[in-house]
Amino acid sequence: MTETTHSILIVDDEPEIQELLSILITSEGYQPVKASNGTEALALLENNRFDAIISDVQMPQMNGYQLIVKTRENSATTDIPFIFISVHTTLGEMLQGYNQSLNKDLK
C-alpha cells in the first residue's frame, strides 16, 4: 500500500514566516510547499494538489486577495481550504478577505 502525502501550500514573502509555518506543518504530519507570492503559488497549483493553502495578504506581484480570487475561479482549486495570515486586524480588512473567499464584490 502506498502512503499518500498530504501537503499544504505556504504563500508568504517573508522567509522567516515560511520557515515557522513549515515547522508547524511538518510537526502535524503535512508536507509544506513554499511560494513567495501569489504568482508562484498559481504556478505550483497548476501541477500539484494541496490539502490547504495558507497565505499572507500583502505580498509582491500578486497579493493574497488576488490569489484567492484566482483559486476560486479555477474548478480544480476552488474547494481547497484557504487560510489568510496577516498583521492586519481591522474588521474591514478581515471582511475583505472573507468576501474575496466567497468571490463576492466589495461595496
mmCIF file with all atom_site columns, C-alpha atoms in Angstrom:
data_model
loop_
_atom_site.group_PDB
_atom_site.id
_atom_site.type_symbol
_atom_site.label_atom_id
_atom_site.label_alt_id
_atom_site.label_comp_id
_atom_site.label_asym_id
_atom_site.label_entity_id
_atom_site.label_seq_id
_atom_site.pdbx_PDB_ins_code
_atom_site.Cartn_x
_atom_site.Cartn_y
_atom_site.Cartn_z
_atom_site.occupancy
_atom_site.B_iso_or_equiv
_atom_site.pdbx_formal_charge
_atom_site.auth_seq_id
_atom_site.auth_comp_id
_atom_site.auth_asym_id
_atom_site.auth_atom_id
_atom_site.pdbx_PDB_model_num
ATOM 1   C CA . MET A 1 1   ? 0.000   0.000  0.000   1.00 0.00 ? 1   MET A CA 1
ATOM 2   C CA . THR A 1 2   ? 1.318   3.448  -0.934  1.00 0.00 ? 2   THR A CA 1
ATOM 3   C CA . GLU A 1 3   ? 1.150   6.197  1.654   1.00 0.00 ? 3   GLU A CA 1
ATOM 4   C CA . THR A 1 4   ? -0.418  9.428  0.412   1.00 0.00 ? 4   THR A CA 1
ATOM 5   C CA . THR A 1 5   ? 1.494   12.604 1.160   1.00 0.00 ? 5   THR A CA 1
ATOM 6   C CA . HIS A 1 6   ? -0.695  15.430 2.389   1.00 0.00 ? 6   HIS A CA 1
ATOM 7   C CA . SER A 1 7   ? 0.705   18.851 1.603   1.00 0.00 ? 7   SER A CA 1
ATOM 8   C CA . ILE A 1 8   ? -0.039  22.443 2.478   1.00 0.00 ? 8   ILE A CA 1
ATOM 9   C CA . LEU A 1 9   ? 0.959   25.384 0.308   1.00 0.00 ? 9   LEU A CA 1
ATOM 10  C CA . ILE A 1 10  ? 2.522   28.244 2.279   1.00 0.00 ? 10  ILE A CA 1
ATOM 11  C CA . VAL A 1 11  ? 2.431   31.568 0.433   1.00 0.00 ? 11  VAL A CA 1
ATOM 12  C CA . ASP A 1 12  ? 4.419   34.337 2.127   1.00 0.00 ? 12  ASP A CA 1
ATOM 13  C CA . ASP A 1 13  ? 7.180   36.696 1.049   1.00 0.00 ? 13  ASP A CA 1
ATOM 14  C CA . GLU A 1 14  ? 8.923   36.506 4.450   1.00 0.00 ? 14  GLU A CA 1
ATOM 15  C CA . PRO A 1 15  ? 11.310  33.527 4.666   1.00 0.00 ? 15  PRO A CA 1
ATOM 16  C CA . GLU A 1 16  ? 11.110  33.527 8.470   1.00 0.00 ? 16  GLU A CA 1
ATOM 17  C CA . ILE A 1 17  ? 7.328   33.116 8.380   1.00 0.00 ? 17  ILE A CA 1
ATOM 18  C CA . GLN A 1 18  ? 7.624   30.385 5.752   1.00 0.00 ? 18  GLN A CA 1
ATOM 19  C CA . GLU A 1 19  ? 10.092  28.515 7.955   1.00 0.00 ? 19  GLU A CA 1
ATOM 20  C CA . LEU A 1 20  ? 7.992   28.853 11.111  1.00 0.00 ? 20  LEU A CA 1
ATOM 21  C CA . LEU A 1 21  ? 4.874   27.618 9.330   1.00 0.00 ? 21  LEU A CA 1
ATOM 22  C CA . SER A 1 22  ? 6.870   24.784 7.738   1.00 0.00 ? 22  SER A CA 1
ATOM 23  C CA . ILE A 1 23  ? 8.000   23.579 11.166  1.00 0.00 ? 23  ILE A CA 1
ATOM 24  C CA . LEU A 1 24  ? 4.431   23.666 12.486  1.00 0.00 ? 24  LEU A CA 1
ATOM 25  C CA . ILE A 1 25  ? 3.003   21.920 9.436   1.00 0.00 ? 25  ILE A CA 1
ATOM 26  C CA . THR A 1 26  ? 5.689   19.236 9.427   1.00 0.00 ? 26  THR A CA 1
ATOM 27  C CA . SER A 1 27  ? 5.091   18.539 13.122  1.00 0.00 ? 27  SER A CA 1
ATOM 28  C CA . GLU A 1 28  ? 1.456   17.759 12.242  1.00 0.00 ? 28  GLU A CA 1
ATOM 29  C CA . GLY A 1 29  ? 2.440   15.286 9.523   1.00 0.00 ? 29  GLY A CA 1
ATOM 30  C CA . TYR A 1 30  ? 1.964   17.501 6.463   1.00 0.00 ? 30  TYR A CA 1
ATOM 31  C CA . GLN A 1 31  ? 4.474   18.295 3.745   1.00 0.00 ? 31  GLN A CA 1
ATOM 32  C CA . PRO A 1 32  ? 4.981   22.073 3.398   1.00 0.00 ? 32  PRO A CA 1
ATOM 33  C CA . VAL A 1 33  ? 5.485   23.599 -0.036  1.00 0.00 ? 33  VAL A CA 1
ATOM 34  C CA . LYS A 1 34  ? 6.582   27.236 -0.193  1.00 0.00 ? 34  LYS A CA 1
ATOM 35  C CA . ALA A 1 35  ? 5.805   30.109 -2.565  1.00 0.00 ? 35  ALA A CA 1
ATOM 36  C CA . SER A 1 36  ? 6.914   33.738 -2.152  1.00 0.00 ? 36  SER A CA 1
ATOM 37  C CA . ASN A 1 37  ? 3.839   35.318 -3.771  1.00 0.00 ? 37  ASN A CA 1
ATOM 38  C CA . GLY A 1 38  ? 0.567   34.536 -5.468  1.00 0.00 ? 38  GLY A CA 1
ATOM 39  C CA . THR A 1 39  ? 2.127   34.194 -8.905  1.00 0.00 ? 39  THR A CA 1
ATOM 40  C CA . GLU A 1 40  ? 4.465   31.440 -7.681  1.00 0.00 ? 40  GLU A CA 1
ATOM 41  C CA . ALA A 1 41  ? 1.559   29.796 -5.856  1.00 0.00 ? 41  ALA A CA 1
ATOM 42  C CA . LEU A 1 42  ? -0.573  29.655 -9.002  1.00 0.00 ? 42  LEU A CA 1
ATOM 43  C CA . ALA A 1 43  ? 2.301   28.035 -10.894 1.00 0.00 ? 43  ALA A CA 1
ATOM 44  C CA . LEU A 1 44  ? 2.555   25.352 -8.191  1.00 0.00 ? 44  LEU A CA 1
ATOM 45  C CA . LEU A 1 45  ? -1.212  24.839 -8.240  1.00 0.00 ? 45  LEU A CA 1
ATOM 46  C CA . GLU A 1 46  ? -1.111  24.028 -11.965 1.00 0.00 ? 46  GLU A CA 1
ATOM 47  C CA . ASN A 1 47  ? 0.595   20.671 -11.368 1.00 0.00 ? 47  ASN A CA 1
ATOM 48  C CA . ASN A 1 48  ? 0.010   19.916 -7.686  1.00 0.00 ? 48  ASN A CA 1
ATOM 49  C CA . ARG A 1 49  ? -2.931  19.253 -5.410  1.00 0.00 ? 49  ARG A CA 1
ATOM 50  C CA . PHE A 1 50  ? -2.768  20.722 -1.907  1.00 0.00 ? 50  PHE A CA 1
ATOM 51  C CA . ASP A 1 51  ? -4.877  19.940 1.145   1.00 0.00 ? 51  ASP A CA 1
ATOM 52  C CA . ALA A 1 52  ? -4.880  23.628 2.157   1.00 0.00 ? 52  ALA A CA 1
ATOM 53  C CA . ILE A 1 53  ? -3.362  26.991 1.322   1.00 0.00 ? 53  ILE A CA 1
ATOM 54  C CA . ILE A 1 54  ? -2.002  29.334 3.998   1.00 0.00 ? 54  ILE A CA 1
ATOM 55  C CA . SER A 1 55  ? -1.407  32.775 2.519   1.00 0.00 ? 55  SER A CA 1
ATOM 56  C CA . ASP A 1 56  ? -0.200  36.151 3.634   1.00 0.00 ? 56  ASP A CA 1
ATOM 57  C CA . VAL A 1 57  ? -2.329  39.065 2.490   1.00 0.00 ? 57  VAL A CA 1
ATOM 58  C CA . GLN A 1 58  ? 0.352   41.575 1.480   1.00 0.00 ? 58  GLN A CA 1
ATOM 59  C CA . MET A 1 59  ? 2.909   40.230 -0.991  1.00 0.00 ? 59  MET A CA 1
ATOM 60  C CA . PRO A 1 60  ? 4.638   41.498 -4.128  1.00 0.00 ? 60  PRO A CA 1
ATOM 61  C CA . GLN A 1 61  ? 3.389   40.661 -7.654  1.00 0.00 ? 61  GLN A CA 1
ATOM 62  C CA . MET A 1 62  ? 0.094   39.083 -6.536  1.00 0.00 ? 62  MET A CA 1
ATOM 63  C CA . ASN A 1 63  ? -1.350  39.552 -3.055  1.00 0.00 ? 63  ASN A CA 1
ATOM 64  C CA . GLY A 1 64  ? -3.405  37.080 -1.058  1.00 0.00 ? 64  GLY A CA 1
ATOM 65  C CA . TYR A 1 65  ? -6.743  38.619 -2.068  1.00 0.00 ? 65  TYR A CA 1
ATOM 66  C CA . GLN A 1 66  ? -5.871  38.276 -5.746  1.00 0.00 ? 66  GLN A CA 1
ATOM 67  C CA . LEU A 1 67  ? -4.675  34.718 -5.165  1.00 0.00 ? 67  LEU A CA 1
ATOM 68  C CA . ILE A 1 68  ? -7.882  33.559 -3.534  1.00 0.00 ? 68  ILE A CA 1
ATOM 69  C CA . VAL A 1 69  ? -9.947  35.042 -6.363  1.00 0.00 ? 69  VAL A CA 1
ATOM 70  C CA . LYS A 1 70  ? -7.847  33.107 -8.893  1.00 0.00 ? 70  LYS A CA 1
ATOM 71  C CA . THR A 1 71  ? -8.134  29.856 -6.921  1.00 0.00 ? 71  THR A CA 1
ATOM 72  C CA . ARG A 1 72  ? -11.910 30.231 -6.652  1.00 0.00 ? 72  ARG A CA 1
ATOM 73  C CA . GLU A 1 73  ? -12.215 30.850 -10.413 1.00 0.00 ? 73  GLU A CA 1
ATOM 74  C CA . ASN A 1 74  ? -10.493 27.539 -11.223 1.00 0.00 ? 74  ASN A CA 1
ATOM 75  C CA . SER A 1 75  ? -12.658 24.433 -10.797 1.00 0.00 ? 75  SER A CA 1
ATOM 76  C CA . ALA A 1 76  ? -9.569  22.365 -9.922  1.00 0.00 ? 76  ALA A CA 1
ATOM 77  C CA . THR A 1 77  ? -8.678  24.594 -6.940  1.00 0.00 ? 77  THR A CA 1
ATOM 78  C CA . THR A 1 78  ? -11.962 26.125 -5.843  1.00 0.00 ? 78  THR A CA 1
ATOM 79  C CA . ASP A 1 79  ? -12.517 23.679 -2.986  1.00 0.00 ? 79  ASP A CA 1
ATOM 80  C CA . ILE A 1 80  ? -9.066  23.919 -1.380  1.00 0.00 ? 80  ILE A CA 1
ATOM 81  C CA . PRO A 1 81  ? -9.388  25.404 2.131   1.00 0.00 ? 81  PRO A CA 1
ATOM 82  C CA . PHE A 1 82  ? -7.735  28.833 2.260   1.00 0.00 ? 82  PHE A CA 1
ATOM 83  C CA . ILE A 1 83  ? -6.335  30.436 5.408   1.00 0.00 ? 83  ILE A CA 1
ATOM 84  C CA . PHE A 1 84  ? -5.192  34.060 5.489   1.00 0.00 ? 84  PHE A CA 1
ATOM 85  C CA . ILE A 1 85  ? -2.439  35.215 7.800   1.00 0.00 ? 85  ILE A CA 1
ATOM 86  C CA . SER A 1 86  ? -1.707  38.889 8.242   1.00 0.00 ? 86  SER A CA 1
ATOM 87  C CA . VAL A 1 87  ? -0.567  41.581 10.601  1.00 0.00 ? 87  VAL A CA 1
ATOM 88  C CA . HIS A 1 88  ? -3.739  43.444 9.652   1.00 0.00 ? 88  HIS A CA 1
ATOM 89  C CA . THR A 1 89  ? -6.502  43.158 12.186  1.00 0.00 ? 89  THR A CA 1
ATOM 90  C CA . THR A 1 90  ? -9.116  45.719 11.231  1.00 0.00 ? 90  THR A CA 1
ATOM 91  C CA . LEU A 1 91  ? -12.633 44.438 10.725  1.00 0.00 ? 91  LEU A CA 1
ATOM 92  C CA . GLY A 1 92  ? -12.741 45.915 7.222   1.00 0.00 ? 92  GLY A CA 1
ATOM 93  C CA . GLU A 1 93  ? -9.628  44.013 6.153   1.00 0.00 ? 93  GLU A CA 1
ATOM 94  C CA . MET A 1 94  ? -10.920 40.758 7.632   1.00 0.00 ? 94  MET A CA 1
ATOM 95  C CA . LEU A 1 95  ? -14.242 41.228 5.842   1.00 0.00 ? 95  LEU A CA 1
ATOM 96  C CA . GLN A 1 96  ? -12.445 41.930 2.579   1.00 0.00 ? 96  GLN A CA 1
ATOM 97  C CA . GLY A 1 97  ? -10.644 38.597 2.857   1.00 0.00 ? 97  GLY A CA 1
ATOM 98  C CA . TYR A 1 98  ? -13.850 36.788 3.769   1.00 0.00 ? 98  TYR A CA 1
ATOM 99  C CA . ASN A 1 99  ? -15.773 38.338 0.886   1.00 0.00 ? 99  ASN A CA 1
ATOM 100 C CA . GLN A 1 100 ? -12.948 37.528 -1.531  1.00 0.00 ? 100 GLN A CA 1
ATOM 101 C CA . SER A 1 101 ? -13.036 33.902 -0.357  1.00 0.00 ? 101 SER A CA 1
ATOM 102 C CA . LEU A 1 102 ? -16.711 33.800 -1.280  1.00 0.00 ? 102 LEU A CA 1
ATOM 103 C CA . ASN A 1 103 ? -15.904 35.511 -4.599  1.00 0.00 ? 103 ASN A CA 1
ATOM 104 C CA . LYS A 1 104 ? -18.149 38.472 -3.824  1.00 0.00 ? 104 LYS A CA 1
ATOM 105 C CA . ASP A 1 105 ? -17.704 42.034 -4.937  1.00 0.00 ? 105 ASP A CA 1
ATOM 106 C CA . LEU A 1 106 ? -16.997 44.501 -2.170  1.00 0.00 ? 106 LEU A CA 1
ATOM 107 C CA . LYS A 1 107 ? -19.211 47.534 -1.950  1.00 0.00 ? 107 LYS A CA 1
#
